[in-house]
Amino acid sequence: MVLDLRELIASPGKGLDYEFELDSSDLDLDGVLRYLTPVTVTGRVENHAGHIETRFRISAELICQCARCLKEFPKQLRMEGAAYLTEELEDEDNEDYYLIVDGAADLTEAARDHIILNFEPRLLCREDCLGLCPKCGKDLNEGPCGCGEDLDPRLLALGQLLEK
Ligand SMILES: [Zn+2]
Ligand SMILES: [Zn+2]
């Protein structure tokens, strides 16, 4: 969403609320299979003595795939972010700064960058998911498969190391 900030820029101390939906097809997130709801961004831009700053919340309901056991599970995406909006970029490399062009800023870009940079790289259905047996493929969350007994313990240890 491109937000017109001309009035805000001229009024230090003032704020402006906004809300928009992010196009989830622009988000290529590892492990996310489907979006059950739109990705909603609600936020506020404030002018602090000439510094334009925005804070926002991102929320969505997702269906994800566990990186270990490959099961599908629901997940609530909840994130909070902030960005600075500026009419002149002094340091091109600063990721938290977004340009105000002709008095307007593209807040979609700030929200999308925040999600992509902060999204968990490896989604698990639960912290201690046991995953699948590398030998028979059984879901070890449902109980041991019996392969473990004749697996070389050195190989098992190596497997655990590789996973980290
Ligand atoms: Zn799992
Ligand atoms: Zn097995």
PDB file of N, CA, C and O in Angstrom, residues 72-116:
ATOM      1  N   GLU A  72       1.438 -31.790   7.850  1.00  0.00           N
ATOM      2  CA  GLU A  72       0.880 -30.442   7.763  1.00  0.00           C
ATOM      3  C   GLU A  72       0.391 -30.006   9.136  1.00  0.00           C
ATOM      4  O   GLU A  72      -0.137 -30.820   9.887  1.00  0.00           O
ATOM      5  N   PHE A  73       0.581 -28.755   9.448  1.00  0.00           N
ATOM      6  CA  PHE A  73       0.069 -28.248  10.722  1.00  0.00           C
ATOM      7  C   PHE A  73      -0.294 -26.775  10.568  1.00  0.00           C
ATOM      8  O   PHE A  73       0.283 -26.066   9.749  1.00  0.00           O
ATOM      9  N   PRO A  74      -1.293 -26.326  11.361  1.00  0.00           N
ATOM     10  CA  PRO A  74      -1.684 -24.921  11.287  1.00  0.00           C
ATOM     11  C   PRO A  74      -0.730 -24.051  12.097  1.00  0.00           C
ATOM     12  O   PRO A  74      -0.161 -24.512  13.094  1.00  0.00           O
ATOM     13  N   LYS A  75      -0.544 -22.827  11.666  1.00  0.00           N
ATOM     14  CA  LYS A  75       0.327 -21.912  12.396  1.00  0.00           C
ATOM     15  C   LYS A  75      -0.245 -20.515  12.313  1.00  0.00           C
ATOM     16  O   LYS A  75      -0.763 -20.107  11.281  1.00  0.00           O
ATOM     17  N   GLN A  76      -0.171 -19.806  13.420  1.00  0.00           N
ATOM     18  CA  GLN A  76      -0.571 -18.400  13.415  1.00  0.00           C
ATOM     19  C   GLN A  76       0.674 -17.563  13.192  1.00  0.00           C
ATOM     20  O   GLN A  76       1.626 -17.660  13.969  1.00  0.00           O
ATOM     21  N   LEU A  77       0.650 -16.782  12.145  1.00  0.00           N
ATOM     22  CA  LEU A  77       1.763 -15.863  11.918  1.00  0.00           C
ATOM     23  C   LEU A  77       1.454 -14.570  12.672  1.00  0.00           C
ATOM     24  O   LEU A  77       0.413 -13.948  12.441  1.00  0.00           O
ATOM     25  N   ARG A  78       2.327 -14.209  13.588  1.00  0.00           N
ATOM     26  CA  ARG A  78       2.171 -12.950  14.336  1.00  0.00           C
ATOM     27  C   ARG A  78       3.548 -12.308  14.395  1.00  0.00           C
ATOM     28  O   ARG A  78       4.477 -12.885  14.937  1.00  0.00           O
ATOM     29  N   MET A  79       3.658 -11.133  13.831  1.00  0.00           N
ATOM     30  CA  MET A  79       4.947 -10.451  13.845  1.00  0.00           C
ATOM     31  C   MET A  79       4.736  -8.977  14.108  1.00  0.00           C
ATOM     32  O   MET A  79       3.695  -8.428  13.769  1.00  0.00           O
ATOM     33  N   GLU A  80       5.767  -8.355  14.682  1.00  0.00           N
ATOM     34  CA  GLU A  80       5.736  -6.911  14.852  1.00  0.00           C
ATOM     35  C   GLU A  80       6.993  -6.335  14.249  1.00  0.00           C
ATOM     36  O   GLU A  80       8.068  -6.918  14.393  1.00  0.00           O
ATOM     37  N   GLY A  81       6.848  -5.241  13.552  1.00  0.00           N
ATOM     38  CA  GLY A  81       8.024  -4.655  12.920  1.00  0.00           C
ATOM     39  C   GLY A  81       7.989  -3.141  12.971  1.00  0.00           C
ATOM     40  O   GLY A  81       6.995  -2.538  13.392  1.00  0.00           O
ATOM     41  N   ALA A  82       9.085  -2.551  12.549  1.00  0.00           N
ATOM     42  CA  ALA A  82       9.186  -1.104  12.501  1.00  0.00           C
ATOM     43  C   ALA A  82      10.081  -0.724  11.332  1.00  0.00           C
ATOM     44  O   ALA A  82      10.916  -1.514  10.904  1.00  0.00           O
ATOM     45  N   ALA A  83       9.868   0.468  10.827  1.00  0.00           N
ATOM     46  CA  ALA A  83      10.715   0.949   9.737  1.00  0.00           C
ATOM     47  C   ALA A  83      10.737   2.469   9.778  1.00  0.00           C
ATOM     48  O   ALA A  83       9.832   3.097  10.333  1.00  0.00           O
ATOM     49  N   TYR A  84      11.788   3.027   9.210  1.00  0.00           N
ATOM     50  CA  TYR A  84      11.889   4.478   9.097  1.00  0.00           C
ATOM     51  C   TYR A  84      11.602   4.869   7.667  1.00  0.00           C
ATOM     52  O   TYR A  84      11.984   4.162   6.735  1.00  0.00           O
ATOM     53  N   LEU A  85      10.909   5.968   7.515  1.00  0.00           N
ATOM     54  CA  LEU A  85      10.590   6.461   6.181  1.00  0.00           C
ATOM     55  C   LEU A  85      11.313   7.783   6.001  1.00  0.00           C
ATOM     56  O   LEU A  85      11.263   8.643   6.881  1.00  0.00           O
ATOM     57  N   THR A  86      12.001   7.919   4.903  1.00  0.00           N
ATOM     58  CA  THR A  86      12.826   9.101   4.733  1.00  0.00           C
ATOM     59  C   THR A  86      12.764   9.600   3.291  1.00  0.00           C
ATOM     60  O   THR A  86      12.573   8.818   2.359  1.00  0.00           O
ATOM     61  N   GLU A  87      12.907  10.914   3.156  1.00  0.00           N
ATOM     62  CA  GLU A  87      12.854  11.483   1.806  1.00  0.00           C
ATOM     63  C   GLU A  87      14.201  11.395   1.109  1.00  0.00           C
ATOM     64  O   GLU A  87      14.305  11.590  -0.087  1.00  0.00           O
ATOM     65  N   GLU A  88      15.234  11.104   1.902  1.00  0.00           N
ATOM     66  CA  GLU A  88      16.560  10.984   1.322  1.00  0.00           C
ATOM     67  C   GLU A  88      17.293   9.825   1.982  1.00  0.00           C
ATOM     68  O   GLU A  88      17.448   9.810   3.203  1.00  0.00           O
ATOM     69  N   LEU A  89      17.708   8.875   1.201  1.00  0.00           N
ATOM     70  CA  LEU A  89      18.441   7.738   1.764  1.00  0.00           C
ATOM     71  C   LEU A  89      19.903   8.134   1.904  1.00  0.00           C
ATOM     72  O   LEU A  89      20.587   8.394   0.921  1.00  0.00           O
ATOM     73  N   GLU A  90      20.366   8.160   3.173  1.00  0.00           N
ATOM     74  CA  GLU A  90      21.772   8.510   3.367  1.00  0.00           C
ATOM     75  C   GLU A  90      22.647   7.277   3.221  1.00  0.00           C
ATOM     76  O   GLU A  90      23.730   7.320   2.673  1.00  0.00           O
ATOM     77  N   ASP A  91      22.129   6.175   3.749  1.00  0.00           N
ATOM     78  CA  ASP A  91      22.903   4.943   3.709  1.00  0.00           C
ATOM     79  C   ASP A  91      22.060   3.886   2.988  1.00  0.00           C
ATOM     80  O   ASP A  91      21.115   3.355   3.526  1.00  0.00           O
ATOM     81  N   GLU A  92      22.414   3.629   1.753  1.00  0.00           N
ATOM     82  CA  GLU A  92      21.634   2.719   0.910  1.00  0.00           C
ATOM     83  C   GLU A  92      21.509   1.316   1.512  1.00  0.00           C
ATOM     84  O   GLU A  92      20.588   0.587   1.196  1.00  0.00           O
ATOM     85  N   ASP A  93      22.469   0.952   2.352  1.00  0.00           N
ATOM     86  CA  ASP A  93      22.486  -0.415   2.864  1.00  0.00           C
ATOM     87  C   ASP A  93      21.600  -0.608   4.080  1.00  0.00           C
ATOM     88  O   ASP A  93      21.407  -1.719   4.532  1.00  0.00           O
ATOM     89  N   ASN A  94      21.094   0.489   4.620  1.00  0.00           N
ATOM     90  CA  ASN A  94      20.297   0.336   5.819  1.00  0.00           C
ATOM     91  C   ASN A  94      18.915  -0.211   5.475  1.00  0.00           C
ATOM     92  O   ASN A  94      18.093   0.450   4.854  1.00  0.00           O
ATOM     93  N   GLU A  95      18.683  -1.445   5.906  1.00  0.00           N
ATOM     94  CA  GLU A  95      17.464  -2.154   5.503  1.00  0.00           C
ATOM     95  C   GLU A  95      16.196  -1.583   6.128  1.00  0.00           C
ATOM     96  O   GLU A  95      15.104  -1.856   5.650  1.00  0.00           O
ATOM     97  N   ASP A  96      16.336  -0.870   7.232  1.00  0.00           N
ATOM     98  CA  ASP A  96      15.137  -0.398   7.919  1.00  0.00           C
ATOM     99  C   ASP A  96      14.621   0.934   7.377  1.00  0.00           C
ATOM    100  O   ASP A  96      13.644   1.465   7.868  1.00  0.00           O
ATOM    101  N   TYR A  97      15.299   1.469   6.375  1.00  0.00           N
ATOM    102  CA  TYR A  97      14.876   2.750   5.811  1.00  0.00           C
ATOM    103  C   TYR A  97      14.182   2.565   4.469  1.00  0.00           C
ATOM    104  O   TYR A  97      14.659   1.815   3.620  1.00  0.00           O
ATOM    105  N   TYR A  98      13.051   3.258   4.312  1.00  0.00           N
ATOM    106  CA  TYR A  98      12.330   3.188   3.047  1.00  0.00           C
ATOM    107  C   TYR A  98      12.091   4.594   2.540  1.00  0.00           C
ATOM    108  O   TYR A  98      11.872   5.520   3.325  1.00  0.00           O
ATOM    109  N   LEU A  99      12.138   4.733   1.251  1.00  0.00           N
ATOM    110  CA  LEU A  99      12.058   6.055   0.639  1.00  0.00           C
ATOM    111  C   LEU A  99      10.636   6.601   0.555  1.00  0.00           C
ATOM    112  O   LEU A  99       9.690   5.872   0.262  1.00  0.00           O
ATOM    113  N   ILE A 100      10.527   7.876   0.835  1.00  0.00           N
ATOM    114  CA  ILE A 100       9.283   8.602   0.582  1.00  0.00           C
ATOM    115  C   ILE A 100       9.473   9.287  -0.772  1.00  0.00           C
ATOM    116  O   ILE A 100      10.406  10.079  -0.944  1.00  0.00           O
ATOM    117  N   VAL A 101       8.643   8.922  -1.742  1.00  0.00           N
ATOM    118  CA  VAL A 101       8.764   9.499  -3.078  1.00  0.00           C
ATOM    119  C   VAL A 101       7.516  10.334  -3.350  1.00  0.00           C
ATOM    120  O   VAL A 101       6.390   9.836  -3.234  1.00  0.00           O
ATOM    121  N   ASP A 102       7.721  11.585  -3.684  1.00  0.00           N
ATOM    122  CA  ASP A 102       6.603  12.512  -3.934  1.00  0.00           C
ATOM    123  C   ASP A 102       5.601  12.512  -2.782  1.00  0.00           C
ATOM    124  O   ASP A 102       4.384  12.499  -2.999  1.00  0.00           O
ATOM    125  N   GLY A 103       6.109  12.458  -1.553  1.00  0.00           N
ATOM    126  CA  GLY A 103       5.234  12.546  -0.383  1.00  0.00           C
ATOM    127  C   GLY A 103       4.524  11.263  -0.021  1.00  0.00           C
ATOM    128  O   GLY A 103       3.651  11.250   0.841  1.00  0.00           O
ATOM    129  N   ALA A 104       4.886  10.129  -0.656  1.00  0.00           N
ATOM    130  CA  ALA A 104       4.202   8.868  -0.350  1.00  0.00           C
ATOM    131  C   ALA A 104       5.221   7.746  -0.147  1.00  0.00           C
ATOM    132  O   ALA A 104       6.310   7.760  -0.722  1.00  0.00           O
ATOM    133  N   ALA A 105       4.868   6.783   0.698  1.00  0.00           N
ATOM    134  CA  ALA A 105       5.776   5.663   0.974  1.00  0.00           C
ATOM    135  C   ALA A 105       5.055   4.338   0.713  1.00  0.00           C
ATOM    136  O   ALA A 105       3.865   4.201   0.993  1.00  0.00           O
ATOM    137  N   ASP A 106       5.804   3.382   0.190  1.00  0.00           N
ATOM    138  CA  ASP A 106       5.256   2.053  -0.081  1.00  0.00           C
ATOM    139  C   ASP A 106       5.447   1.180   1.160  1.00  0.00           C
ATOM    140  O   ASP A 106       6.535   0.693   1.434  1.00  0.00           O
ATOM    141  N   LEU A 107       4.370   1.019   1.919  1.00  0.00           N
ATOM    142  CA  LEU A 107       4.480   0.268   3.173  1.00  0.00           C
ATOM    143  C   LEU A 107       4.435  -1.240   2.936  1.00  0.00           C
ATOM    144  O   LEU A 107       4.813  -2.027   3.798  1.00  0.00           O
ATOM    145  N   THR A 108       3.982  -1.636   1.773  1.00  0.00           N
ATOM    146  CA  THR A 108       3.964  -3.061   1.438  1.00  0.00           C
ATOM    147  C   THR A 108       5.377  -3.621   1.452  1.00  0.00           C
ATOM    148  O   THR A 108       5.632  -4.706   1.979  1.00  0.00           O
ATOM    149  N   GLU A 109       6.284  -2.859   0.888  1.00  0.00           N
ATOM    150  CA  GLU A 109       7.672  -3.293   0.798  1.00  0.00           C
ATOM    151  C   GLU A 109       8.267  -3.506   2.193  1.00  0.00           C
ATOM    152  O   GLU A 109       8.929  -4.515   2.443  1.00  0.00           O
ATOM    153  N   ALA A 110       8.001  -2.565   3.102  1.00  0.00           N
ATOM    154  CA  ALA A 110       8.541  -2.673   4.461  1.00  0.00           C
ATOM    155  C   ALA A 110       8.002  -3.923   5.163  1.00  0.00           C
ATOM    156  O   ALA A 110       8.749  -4.658   5.812  1.00  0.00           O
ATOM    157  N   ALA A 111       6.700  -4.175   5.013  1.00  0.00           N
ATOM    158  CA  ALA A 111       6.088  -5.328   5.685  1.00  0.00           C
ATOM    159  C   ALA A 111       6.595  -6.633   5.071  1.00  0.00           C
ATOM    160  O   ALA A 111       6.915  -7.590   5.780  1.00  0.00           O
ATOM    161  N   ARG A 112       6.673  -6.663   3.752  1.00  0.00           N
ATOM    162  CA  ARG A 112       7.121  -7.884   3.084  1.00  0.00           C
ATOM    163  C   ARG A 112       8.569  -8.202   3.455  1.00  0.00           C
ATOM    164  O   ARG A 112       8.916  -9.335   3.773  1.00  0.00           O
ATOM    165  N   ASP A 113       9.429  -7.185   3.441  1.00  0.00           N
ATOM    166  CA  ASP A 113      10.830  -7.403   3.827  1.00  0.00           C
ATOM    167  C   ASP A 113      10.920  -7.930   5.254  1.00  0.00           C
ATOM    168  O   ASP A 113      11.711  -8.806   5.550  1.00  0.00           O
ATOM    169  N   HIS A 114      10.089  -7.366   6.141  1.00  0.00           N
ATOM    170  CA  HIS A 114      10.135  -7.786   7.541  1.00  0.00           C
ATOM    171  C   HIS A 114       9.794  -9.272   7.666  1.00  0.00           C
ATOM    172  O   HIS A 114      10.452 -10.007   8.393  1.00  0.00           O
ATOM    173  N   ILE A 115       8.775  -9.709   6.962  1.00  0.00           N
ATOM    174  CA  ILE A 115       8.376 -11.119   7.035  1.00  0.00           C
ATOM    175  C   ILE A 115       9.490 -12.005   6.478  1.00  0.00           C
ATOM    176  O   ILE A 115       9.905 -12.977   7.119  1.00  0.00           O
ATOM    177  N   ILE A 116       9.981 -11.664   5.315  1.00  0.00           N
ATOM    178  CA  ILE A 116      10.978 -12.526   4.663  1.00  0.00           C
ATOM    179  C   ILE A 116      12.250 -12.620   5.509  1.00  0.00           C
ATOM    180  O   ILE A 116      12.837 -13.690   5.649  1.00  0.00           O
TER     181      ILE A 116
END
